[in-house]
């Protein structure tokens, strides 16, 4: 596995090349990487394809929250179509055999999609933070239009973040042989390059990992307040203003006189049990509770997947950028871990979200 770092650096998630590496890896390792990339392309398209298809064909899945899951799945599928073939070429040949124009397109697309999928996970995290911090505002303001606007805004941010490095990098003179196929900006814009890489790749993981304990704490706090409110309702005692419903300001026997806009606000949190006059139909409450728990569960699974699969890549290339660190085994681990997450991610969604799981089963077994 001597000097495996060269090809692994060529296929780094953000498209840059680690320096001071001159020889290619053994043909065996290039073969392993090539076949693994082919498997990753197929697995990514299949697993994410199921999510894309059920989201489009099942109307009940086209919710505001599921738009974020669809965005991640679509980004991973586009990565498999547009970026991973270039990774296979670099793994198979050990160099870039095509034109510099195709190299520029490949490196930009790979860098852009890699950063985009990370900020797609940030959207899920921020969504859950919003839901537990301002539950009333979330249930009234978070619509499909809002989620779509947030997704579009995130992609505009990612595009603006990656365009300067891509444009400047490809216009500067080439430091290394052109067949290496990488961004050429590091020797000229070292500080800017490091900043863009850090914001585009490392910051999303920091947000996801460190925000989850806050979400968990707030969720338990809200559920603790819910139990207190349930005790007061069952005893017929007014427990004071509550953040979960309109019970504090609207008498239970007045629910039939509320305007439609207020009737829809009666149950703010899915775990709250309101007096019978204010409760929604049992199947609707049960469905909303299942969806709510699935949303928090998918974030928990994302956190585990991100730590396991993204951390080696981010840590390794931070060490490369800061102290010019080199380690063939560490480099191989980060490559395989990062590639695996592209098809592991939809499996995590499948395991976490019951409605998605049922829809995929219906699609596979042709059940309507």
Coordinates of C-alpha atoms in Angstrom, one line a residue:
X1 CA 0.0 0.0 0.0
X2 CA 3.0 2.3 -0.5
X3 CA 2.2 5.8 -1.5
X4 CA -1.5 5.1 -1.8
X5 CA -2.1 8.7 -0.7
X6 CA -1.7 10.0 -4.3
X7 CA -4.8 8.5 -5.8
X8 CA -6.8 8.9 -2.6
X9 CA -5.8 12.6 -2.6
X10 CA -6.9 12.9 -6.2
X11 CA -10.4 11.7 -5.2
X12 CA -10.6 13.8 -2.1
X13 CA -14.1 15.0 -1.4
X14 CA -13.3 18.7 -2.1
X15 CA -11.2 18.0 -5.2
X16 CA -7.9 19.3 -4.0
X17 CA -4.5 17.5 -4.2
X18 CA -2.3 16.7 -1.3
X19 CA 1.3 17.8 -2.0
X20 CA 4.7 16.0 -2.0
X21 CA 3.3 12.7 -3.4
X22 CA 4.9 11.5 -6.6
X23 CA 4.3 7.8 -7.2
X24 CA 1.1 5.9 -7.9
X25 CA -0.3 3.1 -5.7
X26 CA 0.0 -0.6 -6.5
X27 CA -2.3 -1.9 -9.2
X28 CA -4.1 -4.1 -6.6
X29 CA -5.2 -1.1 -4.5
X30 CA -6.2 0.8 -7.6
X31 CA -8.3 -2.2 -8.6
X32 CA -9.9 -2.4 -5.2
X33 CA -10.7 1.3 -5.2
X34 CA -12.1 1.1 -8.8
X35 CA -14.4 -1.8 -8.0
X36 CA -15.5 -0.2 -4.7
X37 CA -16.4 3.0 -6.6
X38 CA -18.5 1.1 -9.1
X39 CA -20.3 -0.6 -6.3
X40 CA -20.8 2.7 -4.6
X41 CA -22.3 4.2 -7.7
X42 CA -24.8 1.4 -8.1
X43 CA -25.7 1.2 -4.4
X44 CA -26.1 5.0 -4.2
X45 CA -28.4 5.2 -7.2
X46 CA -30.5 2.3 -5.9
X47 CA -30.9 3.3 -2.3
X48 CA -31.4 7.0 -2.9
X49 CA -33.6 6.2 -6.0
X50 CA -36.2 4.5 -3.8
X51 CA -36.5 7.7 -1.6
X52 CA -36.7 9.9 -4.7
X53 CA -39.4 7.7 -6.3
X54 CA -41.6 7.3 -3.3
X55 CA -41.4 11.0 -2.5
X56 CA -42.6 11.9 -6.0
X57 CA -45.3 9.2 -6.3
X58 CA -46.7 9.2 -2.7
X59 CA -48.5 12.4 -2.0
X60 CA -48.6 11.8 1.8
X61 CA -44.8 11.8 1.9
X62 CA -44.4 15.2 0.3
X63 CA -44.3 17.0 3.6
X64 CA -42.2 20.1 4.5
X65 CA -39.8 18.0 6.5
X66 CA -39.4 15.2 3.9
X67 CA -38.4 17.8 1.4
X68 CA -35.0 17.9 3.2
X69 CA -34.7 14.2 3.0
X70 CA -35.5 14.3 -0.7
X71 CA -33.0 17.1 -1.2
X72 CA -30.2 14.9 0.3
X73 CA -31.2 11.8 -1.7
X74 CA -31.3 13.8 -4.9
X75 CA -27.9 15.3 -4.2
X76 CA -26.4 11.9 -3.5
X77 CA -27.9 10.5 -6.7
X78 CA -26.5 13.4 -8.7
X79 CA -23.1 12.8 -7.1
X80 CA -23.3 9.2 -8.3
X81 CA -24.1 10.3 -11.8
X82 CA -21.9 13.3 -12.3
X83 CA -19.0 13.0 -9.8
X84 CA -18.3 9.3 -9.0
X85 CA -17.5 8.3 -12.6
X86 CA -14.6 10.8 -12.5
X87 CA -13.5 9.3 -9.2
X88 CA -13.5 5.9 -10.9
X89 CA -11.4 7.2 -13.7
X90 CA -8.8 8.6 -11.3
X91 CA -8.8 5.3 -9.3
X92 CA -8.5 3.1 -12.4
X93 CA -5.8 5.0 -14.3
X94 CA -4.1 6.8 -11.4
X95 CA -4.2 10.0 -13.5
X96 CA -6.7 12.1 -15.5
X97 CA -6.7 10.9 -19.2
X98 CA -9.2 13.4 -20.5
X99 CA -9.2 17.1 -21.4
X100 CA -8.6 20.0 -18.8
X101 CA -12.2 21.2 -19.5
X102 CA -13.7 17.9 -18.4
X103 CA -11.3 18.0 -15.4
X104 CA -12.5 21.5 -14.4
X105 CA -16.2 20.4 -14.7
X106 CA -15.5 17.2 -12.7
X107 CA -13.7 19.0 -9.9
X108 CA -16.3 21.7 -9.6
X109 CA -19.3 19.4 -9.6
X110 CA -17.7 17.1 -7.1
X111 CA -16.7 19.9 -4.8
X112 CA -20.2 21.6 -5.1
X113 CA -22.2 18.4 -4.5
X114 CA -20.0 17.3 -1.7
X115 CA -20.5 20.6 0.1
X116 CA -24.2 20.6 -0.8
X117 CA -25.0 17.2 0.7
X118 CA -23.3 18.3 4.0
X119 CA -25.5 21.5 4.2
X120 CA -28.5 19.3 3.4
X121 CA -27.9 17.6 6.7
X122 CA -27.5 20.9 8.4
X123 CA -31.0 21.8 7.2
X124 CA -32.4 18.7 9.0
X125 CA -30.5 19.7 12.1
X126 CA -31.7 23.3 12.1
X127 CA -35.2 22.1 11.4
X128 CA -35.2 20.0 14.6
X129 CA -33.7 22.8 16.6
X130 CA -36.5 25.1 15.4
X131 CA -39.1 22.5 16.3
X132 CA -38.0 22.0 19.9
X133 CA -37.0 25.7 20.6
X134 CA -40.1 27.4 19.1
X135 CA -42.8 24.6 18.8
X136 CA -45.7 26.9 18.2
X137 CA -43.9 29.0 15.6
X138 CA -42.7 25.9 13.9
X139 CA -46.0 24.2 13.6
X140 CA -47.6 27.4 12.2
X141 CA -44.8 28.8 10.0
X142 CA -42.9 25.7 8.7
X143 CA -44.7 24.9 5.4
X144 CA -43.5 23.3 2.2
X145 CA -42.9 26.7 0.7
X146 CA -40.6 27.6 3.6
X147 CA -38.7 24.4 3.4
X148 CA -38.2 24.7 -0.4
X149 CA -37.0 28.3 0.1
X150 CA -34.5 27.2 2.7
X151 CA -33.2 24.5 0.4
X152 CA -32.8 26.9 -2.5
X153 CA -31.1 29.4 -0.3
X154 CA -28.7 26.8 1.0
X155 CA -27.7 25.8 -2.6
X156 CA -27.2 29.5 -3.5
X157 CA -24.9 29.8 -0.5
X158 CA -23.0 26.6 -1.4
X159 CA -22.6 27.9 -5.0
X160 CA -21.3 31.2 -3.9
X161 CA -18.9 29.5 -1.5
X162 CA -17.4 27.1 -4.1
X163 CA -17.4 29.3 -7.2
X164 CA -14.4 31.5 -6.3
X165 CA -12.1 28.6 -5.6
X166 CA -13.2 26.8 -8.7
X167 CA -12.8 29.8 -11.0
X168 CA -9.6 31.1 -9.6
X169 CA -8.1 27.6 -9.2
X170 CA -8.6 26.7 -12.8
X171 CA -7.4 30.0 -14.2
X172 CA -4.0 30.0 -12.3
X173 CA -1.0 28.3 -13.9
X174 CA -0.7 24.6 -13.2
X175 CA 1.8 23.6 -10.5
X176 CA 1.7 19.9 -11.1
X177 CA 1.2 17.9 -14.3
X178 CA -2.2 18.7 -15.8
X179 CA -3.2 15.0 -15.7
X180 CA -3.5 15.1 -11.9
X181 CA -6.9 16.9 -12.3
X182 CA -7.2 19.0 -9.2
X183 CA -7.9 22.6 -8.2
X184 CA -4.8 24.7 -8.7
X185 CA -5.5 27.4 -6.2
X186 CA -3.6 26.2 -3.1
X187 CA -0.2 27.6 -4.0
X188 CA -1.7 31.0 -4.7
X189 CA -4.7 31.3 -2.3
X190 CA -3.7 29.1 0.6
X191 CA -5.6 31.0 3.2
X192 CA -8.7 31.3 1.1
X193 CA -8.6 27.7 0.1
X194 CA -8.4 26.5 3.6
X195 CA -11.2 28.8 4.7
X196 CA -13.5 27.6 1.9
X197 CA -12.7 23.9 2.6
X198 CA -13.3 24.4 6.3
X199 CA -16.7 26.2 5.9
X200 CA -17.8 23.9 3.1
X201 CA -16.9 20.6 4.7
X202 CA -15.9 20.8 8.3
X203 CA -18.4 23.4 9.7
X204 CA -21.5 21.4 8.7
X205 CA -20.3 18.4 10.7
X206 CA -19.5 20.6 13.7
X207 CA -23.1 22.1 13.6
X208 CA -24.7 18.7 13.3
X209 CA -22.7 17.0 16.0
X210 CA -22.8 19.8 18.6
X211 CA -26.5 20.8 17.9
X212 CA -27.8 17.3 18.6
X213 CA -27.3 17.4 22.4
X214 CA -29.2 20.7 22.5
X215 CA -32.0 19.2 20.5
X216 CA -32.1 16.2 22.8
X217 CA -32.1 18.4 25.9
X218 CA -34.9 20.6 24.6
X219 CA -37.0 17.6 23.5
X220 CA -36.8 16.0 27.0
X221 CA -37.6 19.4 28.5
X222 CA -40.7 19.8 26.4
X223 CA -41.9 16.3 27.1
X224 CA -41.4 16.9 30.8
X225 CA -43.6 19.9 30.6
X226 CA -46.1 17.9 28.7
X227 CA -46.4 15.3 31.5
X228 CA -47.0 18.1 34.0
X229 CA -49.7 19.5 31.8
X230 CA -51.3 16.1 31.4
X231 CA -51.5 15.7 35.2
X232 CA -53.2 19.1 35.5
X233 CA -55.7 18.3 32.8
X234 CA -56.6 14.9 34.2
X235 CA -57.2 16.5 37.7
X236 CA -59.3 19.3 36.3
X237 CA -56.8 21.9 37.4
X238 CA -55.6 24.9 35.4
X239 CA -51.8 24.5 35.4
X240 CA -51.0 27.9 34.1
X241 CA -50.0 29.1 30.6
X242 CA -48.8 26.3 28.4
X243 CA -46.5 26.5 25.4
X244 CA -48.0 23.5 23.6
X245 CA -51.7 24.4 23.0
X246 CA -54.3 27.1 23.1
X247 CA -55.8 25.5 26.2
X248 CA -54.5 28.4 28.4
X249 CA -56.4 31.0 26.5
X250 CA -59.4 29.1 25.0
X251 CA -61.8 27.1 27.2
X252 CA -62.3 23.5 26.3
X253 CA -66.0 23.9 25.6
X254 CA -65.4 26.8 23.2
X255 CA -63.5 24.7 20.6
X256 CA -66.5 24.4 18.3
X257 CA -66.6 28.2 18.0
X258 CA -63.0 28.7 17.0
X259 CA -62.3 29.9 13.5
X260 CA -60.6 27.3 11.2
X261 CA -57.2 29.1 11.4
X262 CA -57.2 28.6 15.2
X263 CA -58.7 25.1 15.2
X264 CA -55.6 23.9 13.3
X265 CA -53.4 25.3 16.1
X266 CA -54.9 23.4 18.9
X267 CA -52.3 20.6 19.1
X268 CA -48.9 22.2 18.8
X269 CA -46.7 19.3 20.0
X270 CA -47.5 15.7 18.9
X271 CA -46.9 14.4 22.4
X272 CA -49.5 16.6 24.2
X273 CA -52.8 15.0 25.4
X274 CA -55.5 17.7 25.4
X275 CA -59.0 17.5 26.8
X276 CA -61.5 15.5 24.7
X277 CA -63.2 18.6 23.3
X278 CA -59.9 19.8 21.9
X279 CA -58.4 16.6 20.6
X280 CA -58.0 15.7 17.0
X281 CA -59.2 12.3 15.7
X282 CA -57.2 9.4 17.1
X283 CA -55.8 8.2 13.8
X284 CA -54.6 11.7 12.9
X285 CA -52.9 12.2 16.3
X286 CA -51.3 8.8 16.1
X287 CA -49.9 9.5 12.6
X288 CA -48.5 12.9 13.7
X289 CA -46.8 11.3 16.7
X290 CA -45.2 8.7 14.5
X291 CA -44.0 11.3 12.1
X292 CA -42.6 13.5 14.9
X293 CA -40.6 10.7 16.5
X294 CA -39.3 9.6 13.1
X295 CA -38.0 13.1 12.5
X296 CA -35.9 13.1 15.7
X297 CA -34.8 9.5 15.1
X298 CA -33.5 10.3 11.6
X299 CA -31.4 13.2 13.1
X300 CA -30.0 10.8 15.7
X301 CA -29.0 8.3 12.9
X302 CA -27.5 11.1 10.8
X303 CA -25.3 12.1 13.7
X304 CA -24.0 8.6 14.1
X305 CA -23.4 8.2 10.4
X306 CA -21.7 11.6 10.1
X307 CA -19.3 10.9 13.0
X308 CA -18.4 7.5 11.6
X309 CA -18.1 8.3 7.9
X310 CA -17.3 12.0 7.6
X311 CA -14.9 12.6 10.6
X312 CA -12.0 10.5 9.2
X313 CA -12.1 12.6 5.9
X314 CA -12.3 15.9 7.6
X315 CA -9.7 15.1 10.3
X316 CA -7.2 13.7 7.8
X317 CA -7.3 16.6 5.4
X318 CA -7.2 19.1 8.2
X319 CA -4.0 17.5 9.2
X320 CA -2.8 17.6 5.6
X321 CA -3.6 21.3 5.3
X322 CA -2.1 22.3 8.7
X323 CA 1.0 20.1 9.2
X324 CA 1.4 18.3 5.8
X325 CA 0.5 15.0 7.5
X326 CA 0.7 11.7 5.5
X327 CA -0.5 8.2 6.4
X328 CA -1.5 5.6 3.8
X329 CA -3.8 3.6 6.1
X330 CA -5.6 6.7 7.5
X331 CA -6.0 8.0 3.9
X332 CA -7.6 4.7 2.8
X333 CA -9.9 4.6 5.7
X334 CA -11.2 8.1 5.1
X335 CA -11.8 7.3 1.4
X336 CA -13.8 4.2 2.0
X337 CA -15.8 5.6 4.9
X338 CA -16.8 8.8 3.0
X339 CA -17.8 6.8 -0.1
X340 CA -19.9 4.4 2.0
X341 CA -22.0 7.1 3.5
X342 CA -23.5 7.9 0.1
X343 CA -25.6 4.7 0.2
X344 CA -25.7 4.2 3.9
X345 CA -27.5 7.5 4.4
X346 CA -30.8 6.5 2.7
X347 CA -30.7 3.2 4.6
X348 CA -30.6 5.2 7.8
X349 CA -33.6 7.2 6.6
X350 CA -35.4 3.9 5.8
X351 CA -34.7 2.6 9.3
X352 CA -35.7 5.8 11.1
X353 CA -38.9 6.8 9.2
X354 CA -41.8 4.4 9.4
X355 CA -43.9 6.0 6.7
X356 CA -40.9 6.0 4.3
X357 CA -40.3 2.4 5.1
X358 CA -43.8 1.4 4.4
X359 CA -43.8 3.4 1.1
X360 CA -40.6 1.7 0.0
X361 CA -42.1 -1.7 0.8
X362 CA -45.2 -0.9 -1.2
X363 CA -43.1 0.2 -4.1
X364 CA -41.0 -3.0 -4.1
X365 CA -43.9 -5.3 -3.8
X366 CA -46.1 -3.3 -6.1
X367 CA -48.7 -2.6 -3.5
X368 CA -50.9 0.5 -3.8

